[in-house]
């Protein structure tokens, strides 16, 4: 697989961040199911993510079999990411790391949040170790052409716990495979 261009990395990370941030809206689901979106899946395959693209496209097609696919995905999102840690794949570094690694990781995240003047969403009360916050920091690093720092951030901040999250999403009791596929795709993009 060829290295991704800056714009391609940003596009993929922003897209994945938006899909993993909260339950899909009607608009997001409708866009994913639209025929025009097949071009995006073809683009993903061209970038070297053919297996992930195919799995995601097939899963989205399967959603059409449900009477209310958005409700199925909302239930899967809750089951996958919002319940307690034994039955859910919590999207927080603190669910997978232990001290001293966790303390170091969180201290670095606080530094990045301060450096980039990023505010946490107080409406949903998310802590700084949420996956989406990590992705936002990574996006900031890439936008500012901090390529080595972005690479170090992926290695030291994300890949220290994201593989465990991906593995745990596979084991959750969900109806669709949409979210496990997304998390595995994110892992592939980061690697």
C-alpha positions as YAML, in Angstrom:
chain: A
units: angstrom
residues:
- id: 1
  name: UNK
  ca: [0.00, 0.00, 0.00]
- id: 2
  name: UNK
  ca: [1.31, 3.44, -0.94]
- id: 3
  name: UNK
  ca: [1.57, 6.08, 1.78]
- id: 4
  name: UNK
  ca: [-1.48, 8.30, 1.97]
- id: 5
  name: UNK
  ca: [-1.26, 11.94, 0.95]
- id: 6
  name: UNK
  ca: [-2.01, 14.53, 3.62]
- id: 7
  name: UNK
  ca: [-5.45, 15.29, 2.15]
- id: 8
  name: UNK
  ca: [-6.32, 11.58, 1.99]
- id: 9
  name: UNK
  ca: [-5.30, 11.05, 5.63]
- id: 10
  name: UNK
  ca: [-7.36, 14.02, 6.73]
- id: 11
  name: UNK
  ca: [-10.38, 12.93, 4.73]
- id: 12
  name: UNK
  ca: [-10.31, 9.40, 6.16]
- id: 13
  name: UNK
  ca: [-9.66, 10.47, 9.74]
- id: 14
  name: UNK
  ca: [-12.37, 13.15, 9.69]
- id: 15
  name: UNK
  ca: [-14.86, 10.73, 8.14]
- id: 16
  name: UNK
  ca: [-14.10, 7.99, 10.67]
- id: 17
  name: UNK
  ca: [-14.14, 10.47, 13.56]
- id: 18
  name: UNK
  ca: [-17.60, 11.65, 12.52]
- id: 19
  name: UNK
  ca: [-18.95, 8.11, 12.22]
- id: 20
  name: UNK
  ca: [-17.53, 7.05, 15.59]
- id: 21
  name: UNK
  ca: [-18.40, 10.20, 17.55]
- id: 22
  name: UNK
  ca: [-22.07, 9.42, 18.18]
- id: 23
  name: UNK
  ca: [-25.00, 7.50, 16.84]
- id: 24
  name: UNK
  ca: [-25.48, 8.02, 13.11]
- id: 25
  name: UNK
  ca: [-28.01, 10.64, 12.13]
- id: 26
  name: UNK
  ca: [-30.67, 9.97, 9.51]
- id: 27
  name: UNK
  ca: [-28.63, 12.10, 7.10]
- id: 28
  name: UNK
  ca: [-25.41, 10.17, 7.70]
- id: 29
  name: UNK
  ca: [-27.10, 6.81, 7.23]
- id: 30
  name: UNK
  ca: [-28.94, 8.00, 4.12]
- id: 31
  name: UNK
  ca: [-25.65, 9.26, 2.63]
- id: 32
  name: UNK
  ca: [-23.93, 5.93, 3.33]
- id: 33
  name: UNK
  ca: [-26.78, 4.03, 1.67]
- id: 34
  name: UNK
  ca: [-26.92, 6.31, -1.39]
- id: 35
  name: UNK
  ca: [-25.75, 4.87, -4.69]
- id: 36
  name: UNK
  ca: [-23.33, 7.79, -5.06]
- id: 37
  name: UNK
  ca: [-21.45, 6.59, -2.00]
- id: 38
  name: UNK
  ca: [-20.22, 3.58, -3.98]
- id: 39
  name: UNK
  ca: [-17.68, 5.94, -5.57]
- id: 40
  name: UNK
  ca: [-16.26, 6.63, -2.11]
- id: 41
  name: UNK
  ca: [-15.94, 2.90, -1.44]
- id: 42
  name: UNK
  ca: [-14.12, 2.55, -4.77]
- id: 43
  name: UNK
  ca: [-11.82, 5.42, -3.70]
- id: 44
  name: UNK
  ca: [-11.09, 3.62, -0.43]
- id: 45
  name: UNK
  ca: [-10.19, 0.48, -2.38]
- id: 46
  name: UNK
  ca: [-7.84, 2.51, -4.61]
- id: 47
  name: UNK
  ca: [-6.10, 3.79, -1.49]
- id: 48
  name: UNK
  ca: [-5.35, 0.20, -0.48]
- id: 49
  name: UNK
  ca: [-8.30, -0.50, 1.81]
- id: 50
  name: UNK
  ca: [-10.20, -2.82, -0.51]
- id: 51
  name: UNK
  ca: [-11.07, -5.43, 2.12]
- id: 52
  name: UNK
  ca: [-12.26, -2.82, 4.62]
- id: 53
  name: UNK
  ca: [-14.19, -0.96, 1.93]
- id: 54
  name: UNK
  ca: [-15.85, -4.14, 0.74]
- id: 55
  name: UNK
  ca: [-16.78, -5.24, 4.28]
- id: 56
  name: UNK
  ca: [-18.23, -1.83, 5.08]
- id: 57
  name: UNK
  ca: [-20.18, -1.61, 1.81]
- id: 58
  name: UNK
  ca: [-21.60, -5.10, 2.36]
- id: 59
  name: UNK
  ca: [-22.60, -4.27, 5.94]
- id: 60
  name: UNK
  ca: [-24.33, -1.08, 4.81]
- id: 61
  name: UNK
  ca: [-26.18, -3.07, 2.17]
- id: 62
  name: UNK
  ca: [-27.32, -5.54, 4.87]
- id: 63
  name: UNK
  ca: [-28.75, -2.64, 6.87]
- id: 64
  name: UNK
  ca: [-31.41, -2.28, 4.19]
- id: 65
  name: UNK
  ca: [-32.89, -5.57, 5.40]
- id: 66
  name: UNK
  ca: [-33.89, -4.04, 8.73]
- id: 67
  name: UNK
  ca: [-37.23, -2.30, 9.17]
- id: 68
  name: UNK
  ca: [-35.46, 0.60, 10.90]
- id: 69
  name: UNK
  ca: [-31.72, 0.41, 10.24]
- id: 70
  name: UNK
  ca: [-30.95, 3.63, 12.11]
- id: 71
  name: UNK
  ca: [-32.47, 2.22, 15.31]
- id: 72
  name: UNK
  ca: [-30.48, -0.99, 14.87]
- id: 73
  name: UNK
  ca: [-27.28, 1.02, 14.51]
- id: 74
  name: UNK
  ca: [-28.21, 3.21, 17.49]
- id: 75
  name: UNK
  ca: [-28.72, 0.10, 19.61]
- id: 76
  name: UNK
  ca: [-25.40, -1.30, 18.37]
- id: 77
  name: UNK
  ca: [-23.63, 2.00, 19.13]
- id: 78
  name: UNK
  ca: [-24.96, 1.93, 22.70]
- id: 79
  name: UNK
  ca: [-24.11, -1.75, 23.14]
- id: 80
  name: UNK
  ca: [-20.69, -1.32, 21.61]
- id: 81
  name: UNK
  ca: [-19.53, 1.92, 23.25]
- id: 82
  name: UNK
  ca: [-21.83, 3.16, 26.01]
- id: 83
  name: UNK
  ca: [-22.50, 0.34, 28.46]
- id: 84
  name: UNK
  ca: [-20.25, -0.76, 31.30]
- id: 85
  name: UNK
  ca: [-16.82, -2.12, 30.45]
- id: 86
  name: UNK
  ca: [-17.41, -5.86, 30.77]
- id: 87
  name: UNK
  ca: [-20.03, -5.99, 28.00]
- id: 88
  name: UNK
  ca: [-19.03, -2.94, 26.02]
- id: 89
  name: UNK
  ca: [-15.93, -1.79, 24.14]
- id: 90
  name: UNK
  ca: [-15.48, 1.55, 25.87]
- id: 91
  name: UNK
  ca: [-13.76, 4.06, 23.53]
- id: 92
  name: UNK
  ca: [-11.49, 5.43, 26.29]
- id: 93
  name: UNK
  ca: [-7.77, 4.91, 26.75]
- id: 94
  name: UNK
  ca: [-8.36, 4.51, 30.50]
- id: 95
  name: UNK
  ca: [-10.38, 1.34, 29.81]
- id: 96
  name: UNK
  ca: [-7.27, -0.39, 28.39]
- id: 97
  name: UNK
  ca: [-4.17, 1.25, 29.86]
- id: 98
  name: UNK
  ca: [-2.87, 1.04, 33.42]
- id: 99
  name: UNK
  ca: [-0.47, 3.24, 35.34]
- id: 100
  name: UNK
  ca: [2.16, 4.45, 34.70]
- id: 101
  name: UNK
  ca: [1.35, 4.23, 30.97]
- id: 102
  name: UNK
  ca: [-2.14, 5.66, 31.50]
- id: 103
  name: UNK
  ca: [-0.89, 8.66, 33.51]
- id: 104
  name: UNK
  ca: [1.74, 9.46, 30.89]
- id: 105
  name: UNK
  ca: [-0.81, 9.09, 28.09]
- id: 106
  name: UNK
  ca: [-3.36, 11.36, 29.79]
- id: 107
  name: UNK
  ca: [-0.70, 13.98, 30.64]
- id: 108
  name: UNK
  ca: [0.31, 14.11, 26.96]
- id: 109
  name: UNK
  ca: [-3.34, 14.44, 25.94]
- id: 110
  name: UNK
  ca: [-3.80, 17.36, 28.35]
- id: 111
  name: UNK
  ca: [-0.73, 18.98, 26.79]
- id: 112
  name: UNK
  ca: [-2.15, 18.56, 23.27]
- id: 113
  name: UNK
  ca: [-5.58, 19.86, 24.27]
- id: 114
  name: UNK
  ca: [-3.95, 22.96, 25.74]
- id: 115
  name: UNK
  ca: [-1.57, 23.38, 22.80]
- id: 116
  name: UNK
  ca: [-4.33, 23.20, 20.19]
- id: 117
  name: UNK
  ca: [-6.85, 25.10, 22.35]
- id: 118
  name: UNK
  ca: [-9.29, 22.21, 22.00]
- id: 119
  name: UNK
  ca: [-12.37, 22.30, 24.16]
- id: 120
  name: UNK
  ca: [-14.10, 19.14, 25.29]
- id: 121
  name: UNK
  ca: [-17.79, 18.86, 24.50]
- id: 122
  name: UNK
  ca: [-19.38, 19.58, 27.87]
- id: 123
  name: UNK
  ca: [-22.83, 18.75, 26.51]
- id: 124
  name: UNK
  ca: [-21.96, 15.07, 26.26]
- id: 125
  name: UNK
  ca: [-19.47, 15.20, 29.15]
- id: 126
  name: UNK
  ca: [-16.71, 13.30, 27.36]
- id: 127
  name: UNK
  ca: [-13.34, 12.97, 29.11]
- id: 128
  name: UNK
  ca: [-10.09, 13.76, 27.33]
- id: 129
  name: UNK
  ca: [-9.23, 10.10, 26.78]
- id: 130
  name: UNK
  ca: [-12.14, 9.45, 24.38]
- id: 131
  name: UNK
  ca: [-11.15, 8.06, 20.98]
- id: 132
  name: UNK
  ca: [-12.72, 11.02, 19.16]
- id: 133
  name: UNK
  ca: [-10.57, 13.47, 21.14]
- id: 134
  name: UNK
  ca: [-7.46, 11.52, 20.15]
- id: 135
  name: UNK
  ca: [-8.54, 11.65, 16.51]
- id: 136
  name: UNK
  ca: [-9.09, 15.40, 16.71]
- id: 137
  name: UNK
  ca: [-5.56, 15.89, 18.07]
- id: 138
  name: UNK
  ca: [-4.15, 13.68, 15.30]
- id: 139
  name: UNK
  ca: [-6.07, 15.69, 12.70]
- id: 140
  name: UNK
  ca: [-4.60, 18.91, 14.13]
- id: 141
  name: UNK
  ca: [-1.07, 17.49, 13.91]
- id: 142
  name: UNK
  ca: [-1.56, 16.43, 10.29]
- id: 143
  name: UNK
  ca: [-3.14, 19.75, 9.32]
- id: 144
  name: UNK
  ca: [-0.09, 21.54, 10.75]
- id: 145
  name: UNK
  ca: [2.29, 19.28, 8.81]
- id: 146
  name: UNK
  ca: [3.74, 17.81, 12.00]
- id: 147
  name: UNK
  ca: [4.30, 14.46, 10.28]
- id: 148
  name: UNK
  ca: [6.87, 12.96, 12.67]
- id: 149
  name: UNK
  ca: [4.90, 14.14, 15.67]
- id: 150
  name: UNK
  ca: [1.72, 12.66, 14.16]
- id: 151
  name: UNK
  ca: [3.53, 9.37, 13.60]
- id: 152
  name: UNK
  ca: [4.78, 9.38, 17.20]
- id: 153
  name: UNK
  ca: [1.28, 10.26, 18.43]
- id: 154
  name: UNK
  ca: [-0.20, 7.29, 16.56]
- id: 155
  name: UNK
  ca: [2.44, 4.94, 17.94]
- id: 156
  name: UNK
  ca: [2.56, 6.20, 21.53]
- id: 157
  name: UNK
  ca: [-0.95, 7.55, 22.14]
- id: 158
  name: UNK
  ca: [-3.31, 5.50, 19.96]
- id: 159
  name: UNK
  ca: [-1.73, 2.16, 19.15]
- id: 160
  name: UNK
  ca: [-1.04, 1.51, 22.83]
- id: 161
  name: UNK
  ca: [-4.76, 0.80, 23.33]
- id: 162
  name: UNK
  ca: [-6.70, 0.97, 20.06]
- id: 163
  name: UNK
  ca: [-5.97, -2.67, 19.07]
- id: 164
  name: UNK
  ca: [-7.59, -3.79, 22.34]
- id: 165
  name: UNK
  ca: [-10.63, -1.63, 21.60]
- id: 166
  name: UNK
  ca: [-10.88, -3.14, 18.11]
- id: 167
  name: UNK
  ca: [-10.68, -6.64, 19.54]
- id: 168
  name: UNK
  ca: [-13.32, -5.88, 22.15]
- id: 169
  name: UNK
  ca: [-15.76, -4.43, 19.57]
- id: 170
  name: UNK
  ca: [-15.65, -7.82, 17.86]
- id: 171
  name: UNK
  ca: [-16.88, -9.48, 21.05]
- id: 172
  name: UNK
  ca: [-19.80, -7.17, 21.85]
- id: 173
  name: UNK
  ca: [-23.34, -8.47, 21.59]
- id: 174
  name: UNK
  ca: [-24.53, -6.45, 18.58]
- id: 175
  name: UNK
  ca: [-26.83, -7.04, 15.62]
- id: 176
  name: UNK
  ca: [-24.65, -5.57, 12.87]
- id: 177
  name: UNK
  ca: [-20.88, -5.57, 12.29]
- id: 178
  name: UNK
  ca: [-20.86, -1.88, 11.30]
- id: 179
  name: UNK
  ca: [-18.93, -0.53, 14.30]
- id: 180
  name: UNK
  ca: [-16.37, -3.35, 14.54]
- id: 181
  name: UNK
  ca: [-15.66, -2.84, 10.83]
- id: 182
  name: UNK
  ca: [-15.22, 0.92, 11.35]
- id: 183
  name: UNK
  ca: [-12.82, 0.45, 14.26]
- id: 184
  name: UNK
  ca: [-10.79, -2.13, 12.31]
- id: 185
  name: UNK
  ca: [-10.72, 0.25, 9.36]
- id: 186
  name: UNK
  ca: [-9.46, 3.06, 11.60]
- id: 187
  name: UNK
  ca: [-6.74, 0.76, 12.90]
- id: 188
  name: UNK
  ca: [-5.70, -0.05, 9.32]
- id: 189
  name: UNK
  ca: [-5.56, 3.66, 8.43]
- id: 190
  name: UNK
  ca: [-3.38, 4.38, 11.46]
- id: 191
  name: UNK
  ca: [-1.01, 1.49, 10.77]
...
